[in-house]
Short mmCIF file of C-alpha atoms (C1' of nucleotides) in Angstrom, two decimals:
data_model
loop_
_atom_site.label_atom_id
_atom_site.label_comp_id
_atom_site.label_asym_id
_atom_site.label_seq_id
_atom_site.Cartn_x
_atom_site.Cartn_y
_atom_site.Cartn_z
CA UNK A 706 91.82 95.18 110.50
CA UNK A 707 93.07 95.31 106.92
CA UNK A 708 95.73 95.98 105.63
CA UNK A 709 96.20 93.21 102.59
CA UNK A 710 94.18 93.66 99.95
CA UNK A 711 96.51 94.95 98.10
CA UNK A 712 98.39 91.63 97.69
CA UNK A 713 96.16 91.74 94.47
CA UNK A 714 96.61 90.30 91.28
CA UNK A 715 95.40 91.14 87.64
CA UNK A 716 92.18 92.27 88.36
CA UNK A 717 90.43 88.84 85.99
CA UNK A 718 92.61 86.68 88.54
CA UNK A 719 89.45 85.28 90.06
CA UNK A 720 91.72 82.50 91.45
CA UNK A 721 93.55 84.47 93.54
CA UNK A 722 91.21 86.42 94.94
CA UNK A 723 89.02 84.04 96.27
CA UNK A 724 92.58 82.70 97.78
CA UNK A 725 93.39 85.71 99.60
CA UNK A 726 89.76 85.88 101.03
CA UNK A 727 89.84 82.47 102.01
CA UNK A 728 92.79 83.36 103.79
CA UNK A 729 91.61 85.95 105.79
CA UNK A 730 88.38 84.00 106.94
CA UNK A 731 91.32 81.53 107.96
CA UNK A 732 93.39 83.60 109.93
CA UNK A 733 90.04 85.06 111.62
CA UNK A 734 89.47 81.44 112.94
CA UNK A 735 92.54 80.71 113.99
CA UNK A 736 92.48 83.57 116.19
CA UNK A 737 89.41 82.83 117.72
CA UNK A 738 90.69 78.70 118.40
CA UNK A 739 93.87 80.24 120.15
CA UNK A 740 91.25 82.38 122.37
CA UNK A 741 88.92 78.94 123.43
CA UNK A 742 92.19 76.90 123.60
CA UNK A 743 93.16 79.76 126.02
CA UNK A 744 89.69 80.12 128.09
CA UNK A 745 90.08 76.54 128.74
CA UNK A 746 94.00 76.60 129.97
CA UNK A 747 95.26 74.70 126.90
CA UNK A 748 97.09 75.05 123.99
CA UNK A 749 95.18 74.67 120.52
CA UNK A 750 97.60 71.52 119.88
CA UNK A 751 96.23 69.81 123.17
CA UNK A 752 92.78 70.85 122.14
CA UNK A 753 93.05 69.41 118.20
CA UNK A 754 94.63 66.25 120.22
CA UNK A 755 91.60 65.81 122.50
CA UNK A 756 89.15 66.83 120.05
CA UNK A 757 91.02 63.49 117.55
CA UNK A 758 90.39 61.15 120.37
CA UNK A 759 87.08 58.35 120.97
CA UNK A 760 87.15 55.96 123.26
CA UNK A 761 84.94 53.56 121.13
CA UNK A 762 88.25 53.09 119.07
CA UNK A 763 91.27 53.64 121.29
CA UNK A 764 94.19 55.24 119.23
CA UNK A 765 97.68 54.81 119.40
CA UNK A 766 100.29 57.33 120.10
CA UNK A 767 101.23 57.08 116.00
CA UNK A 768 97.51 57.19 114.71
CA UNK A 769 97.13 60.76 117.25
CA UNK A 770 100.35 62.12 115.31
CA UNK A 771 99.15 61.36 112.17
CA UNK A 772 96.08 62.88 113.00
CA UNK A 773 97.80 65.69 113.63
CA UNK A 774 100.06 65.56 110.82
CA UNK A 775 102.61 66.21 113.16
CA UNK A 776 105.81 63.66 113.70
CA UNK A 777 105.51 60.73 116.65
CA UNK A 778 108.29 62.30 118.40
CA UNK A 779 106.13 65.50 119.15
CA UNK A 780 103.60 63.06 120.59
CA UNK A 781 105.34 62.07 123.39
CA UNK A 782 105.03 65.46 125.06
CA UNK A 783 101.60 66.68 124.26
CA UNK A 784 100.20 63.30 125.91
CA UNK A 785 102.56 64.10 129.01
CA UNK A 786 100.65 67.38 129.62
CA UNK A 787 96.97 65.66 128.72
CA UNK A 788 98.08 63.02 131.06
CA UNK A 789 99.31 65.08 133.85
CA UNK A 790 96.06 66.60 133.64
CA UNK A 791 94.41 63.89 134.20
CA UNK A 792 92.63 64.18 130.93
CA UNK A 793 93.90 60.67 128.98
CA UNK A 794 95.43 57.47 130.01
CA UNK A 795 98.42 55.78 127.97
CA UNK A 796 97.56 51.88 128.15
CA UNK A 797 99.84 49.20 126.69
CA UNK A 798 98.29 46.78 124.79
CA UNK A 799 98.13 42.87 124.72
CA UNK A 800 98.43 42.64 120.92
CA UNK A 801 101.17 44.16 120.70
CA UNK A 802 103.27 45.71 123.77
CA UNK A 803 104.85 48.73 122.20
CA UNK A 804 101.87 50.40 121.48
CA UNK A 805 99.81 52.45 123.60
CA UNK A 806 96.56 53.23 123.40
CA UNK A 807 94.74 56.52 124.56
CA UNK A 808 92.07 56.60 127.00
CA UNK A 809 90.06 59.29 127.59
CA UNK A 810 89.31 59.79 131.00
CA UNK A 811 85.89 60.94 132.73
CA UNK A 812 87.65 64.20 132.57
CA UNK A 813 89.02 64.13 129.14
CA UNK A 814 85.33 63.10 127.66
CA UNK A 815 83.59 65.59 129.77
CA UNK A 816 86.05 68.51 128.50
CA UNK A 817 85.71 66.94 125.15
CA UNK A 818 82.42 68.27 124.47
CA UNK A 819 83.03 71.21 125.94
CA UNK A 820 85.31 71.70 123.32
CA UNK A 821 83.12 70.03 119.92
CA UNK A 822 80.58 72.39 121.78
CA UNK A 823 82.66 75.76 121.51
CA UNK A 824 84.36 74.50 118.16
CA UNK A 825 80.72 73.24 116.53
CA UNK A 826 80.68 77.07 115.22
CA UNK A 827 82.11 78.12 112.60
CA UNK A 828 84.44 81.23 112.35
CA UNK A 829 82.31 84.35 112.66
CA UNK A 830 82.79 85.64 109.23
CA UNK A 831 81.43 82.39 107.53
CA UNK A 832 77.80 82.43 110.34
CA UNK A 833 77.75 86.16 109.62
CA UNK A 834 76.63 85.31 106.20
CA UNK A 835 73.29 85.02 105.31
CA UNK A 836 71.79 81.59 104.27
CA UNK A 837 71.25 81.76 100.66
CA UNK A 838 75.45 82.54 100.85
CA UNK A 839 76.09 79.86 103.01
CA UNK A 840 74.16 77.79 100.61
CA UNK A 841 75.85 78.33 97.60
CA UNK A 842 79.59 78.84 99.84
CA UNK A 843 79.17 75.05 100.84
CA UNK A 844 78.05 73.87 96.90
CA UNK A 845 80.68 75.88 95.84
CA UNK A 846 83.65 74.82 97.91
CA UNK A 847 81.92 70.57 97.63
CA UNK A 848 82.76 70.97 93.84
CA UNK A 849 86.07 72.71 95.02
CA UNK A 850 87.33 69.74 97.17
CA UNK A 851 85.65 67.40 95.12
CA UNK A 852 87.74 68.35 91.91
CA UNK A 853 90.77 67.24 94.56
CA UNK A 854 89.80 63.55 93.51
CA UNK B 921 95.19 62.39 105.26
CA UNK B 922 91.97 62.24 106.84
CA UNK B 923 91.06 61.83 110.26
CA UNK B 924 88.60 64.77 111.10
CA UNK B 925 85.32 64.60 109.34
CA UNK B 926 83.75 63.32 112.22
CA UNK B 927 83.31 66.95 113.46
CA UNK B 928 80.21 66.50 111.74
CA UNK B 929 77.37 68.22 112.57
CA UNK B 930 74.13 69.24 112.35
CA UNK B 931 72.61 68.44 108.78
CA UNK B 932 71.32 71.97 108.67
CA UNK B 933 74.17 73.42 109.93
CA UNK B 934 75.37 75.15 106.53
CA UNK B 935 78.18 77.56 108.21
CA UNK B 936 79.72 74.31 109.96
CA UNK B 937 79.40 72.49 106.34
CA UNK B 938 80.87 75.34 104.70
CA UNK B 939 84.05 75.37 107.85
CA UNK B 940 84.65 72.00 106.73
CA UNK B 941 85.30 72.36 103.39
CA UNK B 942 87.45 75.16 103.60
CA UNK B 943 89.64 73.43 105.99
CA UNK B 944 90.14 70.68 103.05
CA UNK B 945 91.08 73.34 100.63
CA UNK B 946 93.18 74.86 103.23
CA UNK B 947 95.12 71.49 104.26
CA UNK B 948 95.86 71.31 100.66
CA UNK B 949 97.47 74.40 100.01
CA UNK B 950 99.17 74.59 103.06
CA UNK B 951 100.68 71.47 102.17
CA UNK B 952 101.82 72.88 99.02
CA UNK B 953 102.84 76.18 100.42
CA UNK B 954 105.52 74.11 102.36
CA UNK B 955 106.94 72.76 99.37
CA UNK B 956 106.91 76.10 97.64
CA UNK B 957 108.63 77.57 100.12
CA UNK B 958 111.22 74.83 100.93
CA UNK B 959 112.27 75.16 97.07
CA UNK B 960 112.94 78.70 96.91
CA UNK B 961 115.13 77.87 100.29
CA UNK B 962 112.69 80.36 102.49
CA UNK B 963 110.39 79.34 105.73
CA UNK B 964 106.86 79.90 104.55
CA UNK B 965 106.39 82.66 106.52
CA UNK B 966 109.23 84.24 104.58
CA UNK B 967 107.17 83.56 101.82
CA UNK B 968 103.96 85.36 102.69
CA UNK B 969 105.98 88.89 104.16
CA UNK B 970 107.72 88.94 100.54
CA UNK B 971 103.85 88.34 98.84
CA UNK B 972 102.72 91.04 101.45
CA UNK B 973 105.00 93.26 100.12
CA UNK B 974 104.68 96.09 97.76
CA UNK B 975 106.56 99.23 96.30
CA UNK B 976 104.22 100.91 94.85
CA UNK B 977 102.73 101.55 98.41
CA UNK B 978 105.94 100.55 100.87
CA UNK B 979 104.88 99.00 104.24
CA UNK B 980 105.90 99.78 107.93
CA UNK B 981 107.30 96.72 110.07
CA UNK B 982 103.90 97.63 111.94
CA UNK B 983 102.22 97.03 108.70
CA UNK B 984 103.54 93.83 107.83
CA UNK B 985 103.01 92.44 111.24
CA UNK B 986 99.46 93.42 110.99
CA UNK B 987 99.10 92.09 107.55
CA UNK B 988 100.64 88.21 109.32
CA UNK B 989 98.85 88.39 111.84
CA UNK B 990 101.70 88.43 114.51
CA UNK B 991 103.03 90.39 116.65
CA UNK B 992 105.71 93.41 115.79
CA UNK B 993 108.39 92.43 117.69
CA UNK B 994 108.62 89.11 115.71
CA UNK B 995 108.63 90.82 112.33
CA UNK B 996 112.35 92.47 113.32
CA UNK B 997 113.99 88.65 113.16
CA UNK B 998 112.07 87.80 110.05
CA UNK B 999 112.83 91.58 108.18
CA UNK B 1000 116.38 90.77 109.19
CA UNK B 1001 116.63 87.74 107.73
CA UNK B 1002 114.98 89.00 104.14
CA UNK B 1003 117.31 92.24 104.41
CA UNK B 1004 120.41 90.03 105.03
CA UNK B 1005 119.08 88.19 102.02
CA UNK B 1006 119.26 91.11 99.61
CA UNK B 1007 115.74 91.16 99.25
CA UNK B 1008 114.80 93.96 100.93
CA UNK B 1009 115.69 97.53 102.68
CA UNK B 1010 114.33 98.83 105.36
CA UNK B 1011 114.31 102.83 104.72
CA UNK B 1012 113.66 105.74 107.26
CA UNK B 1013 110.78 107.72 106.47
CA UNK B 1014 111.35 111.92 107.24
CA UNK B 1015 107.50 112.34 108.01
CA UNK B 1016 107.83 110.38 110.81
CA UNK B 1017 111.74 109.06 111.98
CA UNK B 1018 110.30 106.41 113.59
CA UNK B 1019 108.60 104.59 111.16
CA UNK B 1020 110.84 102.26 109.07
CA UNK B 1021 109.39 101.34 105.57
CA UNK B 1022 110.12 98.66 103.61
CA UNK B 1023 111.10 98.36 100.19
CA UNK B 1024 111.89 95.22 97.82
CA UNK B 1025 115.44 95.57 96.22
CA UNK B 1026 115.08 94.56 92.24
CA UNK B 1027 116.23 90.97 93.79
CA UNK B 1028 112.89 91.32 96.15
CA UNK B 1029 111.03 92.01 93.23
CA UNK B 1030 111.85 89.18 91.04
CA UNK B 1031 111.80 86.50 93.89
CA UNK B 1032 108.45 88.18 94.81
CA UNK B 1033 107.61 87.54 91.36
CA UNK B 1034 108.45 83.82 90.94
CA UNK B 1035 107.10 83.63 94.19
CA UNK B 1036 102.96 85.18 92.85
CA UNK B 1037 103.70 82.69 89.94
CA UNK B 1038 104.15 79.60 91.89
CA UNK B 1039 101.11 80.58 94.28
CA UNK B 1040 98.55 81.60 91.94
CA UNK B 1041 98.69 77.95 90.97
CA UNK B 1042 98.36 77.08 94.47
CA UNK B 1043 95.24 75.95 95.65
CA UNK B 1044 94.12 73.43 92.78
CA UNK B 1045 90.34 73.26 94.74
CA UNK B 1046 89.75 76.79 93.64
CA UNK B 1047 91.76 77.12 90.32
CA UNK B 1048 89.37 74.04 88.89
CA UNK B 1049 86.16 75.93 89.79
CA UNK B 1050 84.52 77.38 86.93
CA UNK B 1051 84.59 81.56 86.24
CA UNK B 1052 80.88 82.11 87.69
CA UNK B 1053 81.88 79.77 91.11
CA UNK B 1054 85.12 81.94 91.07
CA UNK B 1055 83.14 85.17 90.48
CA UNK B 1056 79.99 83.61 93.20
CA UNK B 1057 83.27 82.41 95.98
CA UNK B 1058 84.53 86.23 95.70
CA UNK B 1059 81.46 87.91 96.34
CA UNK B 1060 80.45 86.05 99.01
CA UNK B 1061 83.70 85.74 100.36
CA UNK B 1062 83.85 89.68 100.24
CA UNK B 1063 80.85 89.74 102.65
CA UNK B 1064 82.32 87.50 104.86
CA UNK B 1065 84.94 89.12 105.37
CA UNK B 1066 83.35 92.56 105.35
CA UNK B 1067 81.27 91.50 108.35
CA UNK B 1068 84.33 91.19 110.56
CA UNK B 1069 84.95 94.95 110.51
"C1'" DT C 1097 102.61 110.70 127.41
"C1'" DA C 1098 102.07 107.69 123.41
"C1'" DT C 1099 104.00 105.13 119.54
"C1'" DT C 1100 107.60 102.56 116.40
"C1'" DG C 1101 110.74 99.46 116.27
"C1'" DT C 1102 114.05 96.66 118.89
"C1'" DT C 1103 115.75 93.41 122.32
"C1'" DA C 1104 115.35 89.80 125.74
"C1'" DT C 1105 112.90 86.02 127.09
"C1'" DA C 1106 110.04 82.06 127.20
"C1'" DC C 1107 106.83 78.76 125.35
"C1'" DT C 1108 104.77 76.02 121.60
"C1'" DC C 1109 105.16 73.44 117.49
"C1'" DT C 1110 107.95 71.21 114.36
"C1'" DA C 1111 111.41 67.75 112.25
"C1'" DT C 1112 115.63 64.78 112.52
"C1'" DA C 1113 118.43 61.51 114.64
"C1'" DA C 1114 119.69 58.27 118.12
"C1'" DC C 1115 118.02 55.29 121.66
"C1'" DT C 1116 114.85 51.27 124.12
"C1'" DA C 1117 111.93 47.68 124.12
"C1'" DT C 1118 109.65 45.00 121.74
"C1'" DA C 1119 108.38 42.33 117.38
"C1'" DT D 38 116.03 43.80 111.00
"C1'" DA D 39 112.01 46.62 111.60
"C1'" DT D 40 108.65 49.22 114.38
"C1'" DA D 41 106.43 52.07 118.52
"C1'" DG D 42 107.48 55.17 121.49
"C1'" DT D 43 110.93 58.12 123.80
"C1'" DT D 44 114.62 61.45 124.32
"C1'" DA D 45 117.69 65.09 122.84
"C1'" DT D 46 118.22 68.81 120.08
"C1'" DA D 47 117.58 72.61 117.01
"C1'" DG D 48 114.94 75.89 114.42
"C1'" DA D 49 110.80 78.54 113.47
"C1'" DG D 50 106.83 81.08 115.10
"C1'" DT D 51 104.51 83.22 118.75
"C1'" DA D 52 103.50 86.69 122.72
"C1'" DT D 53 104.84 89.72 126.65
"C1'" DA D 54 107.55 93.12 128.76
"C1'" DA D 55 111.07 96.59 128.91
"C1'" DC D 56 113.73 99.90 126.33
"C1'" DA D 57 115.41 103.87 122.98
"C1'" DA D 58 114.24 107.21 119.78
"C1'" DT D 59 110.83 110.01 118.25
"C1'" DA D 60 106.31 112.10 118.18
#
DNA sequence: TATTGTTATACTCTATAACTATA
DNA sequence: TATAGTTATAGAGTATAACAATA
């Protein structure tokens, strides 16, 4: 493991820096969601979809794919496998009968915290740290995402 | 654009707080990356082999895989694509015939170029920090990413 | 024998466009 | 007409396995 530090930048380009490091953290993590995805026989798609879903407000099959910031039309499939699995139920609705609503299942809610239980962590690198870092890494990156606004 | 804060956590549990709100920062630039890319006509993986890339050292395909994170045999397609582009050359190396290396044609350069100009701009959350959150994210950062190896 | 890069293959994720059944 | 979900399709990204040339 290394390999692209050298991507750097004018040595004062704190900016970047921090970007590239970020990234790496990133690409640690995804690694390690492809490996539980994996260890439970799913893909990390199916897992992000489960791990979207409550049963104390029902989504529809539009709400999941903009959870995902995917398009509908990718929908259809993923809930196809969840279904098959036995893991979510589509169910039409009264209101309105082109929607459906997903249902978790027993199953689906049962291998849903099996999954906020695996996913609770965060990457390695970032629990590695020592408090006092993690500390000032969260006031840090609050002002970060907070200058978003 | 929302949809996931419900992850939440323990209210001690800094490394999960700090996962969070690099995700944000990450949703936003990855978001931008797209657009980036998408302008200079390029998939955004494109994008990041070109930024990997470097004369001054030249990479192996084995090194640019490493350096995305993906496997070798995907980084023939993508090389191909760049070289049939006029951005780059791959070039046989007489210390070892095997090895191709990888060099940016003046083309290469100047895309790569544009390319660092448009990104460094990237990620607004971290550009807007101050210089002692920039300098505080890159040391700890550092660690984190230290403590992988 | 082991390694670098390539090819072949297959699966996932993605968007666009056309369709259906409702509204 | 417009919307929710589906289907068909195509392209990008990914990994695995087998291969040629070279070490």
């Amino acid at each position: 493991m290394e390999a692209q530090a050298e991507v750097s930048t004018a040595p004062d380009d704190l900016g970047g820096r921090a970007w590239e490091l970020m990234f790496e953290v990133f690409k640690s993590a995804k690694a390690y969601m492809e490996v539980v995805a994996a260890g439970l026989d799913m893909t990390p798609q199916q897992v992000y979809a489960l791990k979207s879903l409550t049963n104390e407000r029902p989504m529809a099959m539009s709400e999941l794919a903009s959870s995902l910031g995917c398009d509908a039309s990718n929908v259809t499939a993923l809930v196809d496998k969840l279904e098959s699995r036995g893991l979510v139920e589509r169910r039409s609705t009264d209101r309105d009968r082109r929607v459906k609503s997903l249902i978790m299942t027993e199953a689906g809610v049962a291998l849903r915290a099996r999954i906020q239980e695996r996913m609770k962590k965060a990457p390695a690198a970032i629990e590695n740290l020592t408090s006092g870092d993690k500390v000032a890494l969260c006031e840090i990156l609050s002002r970060a995402v907070a200058s978003l606004e």
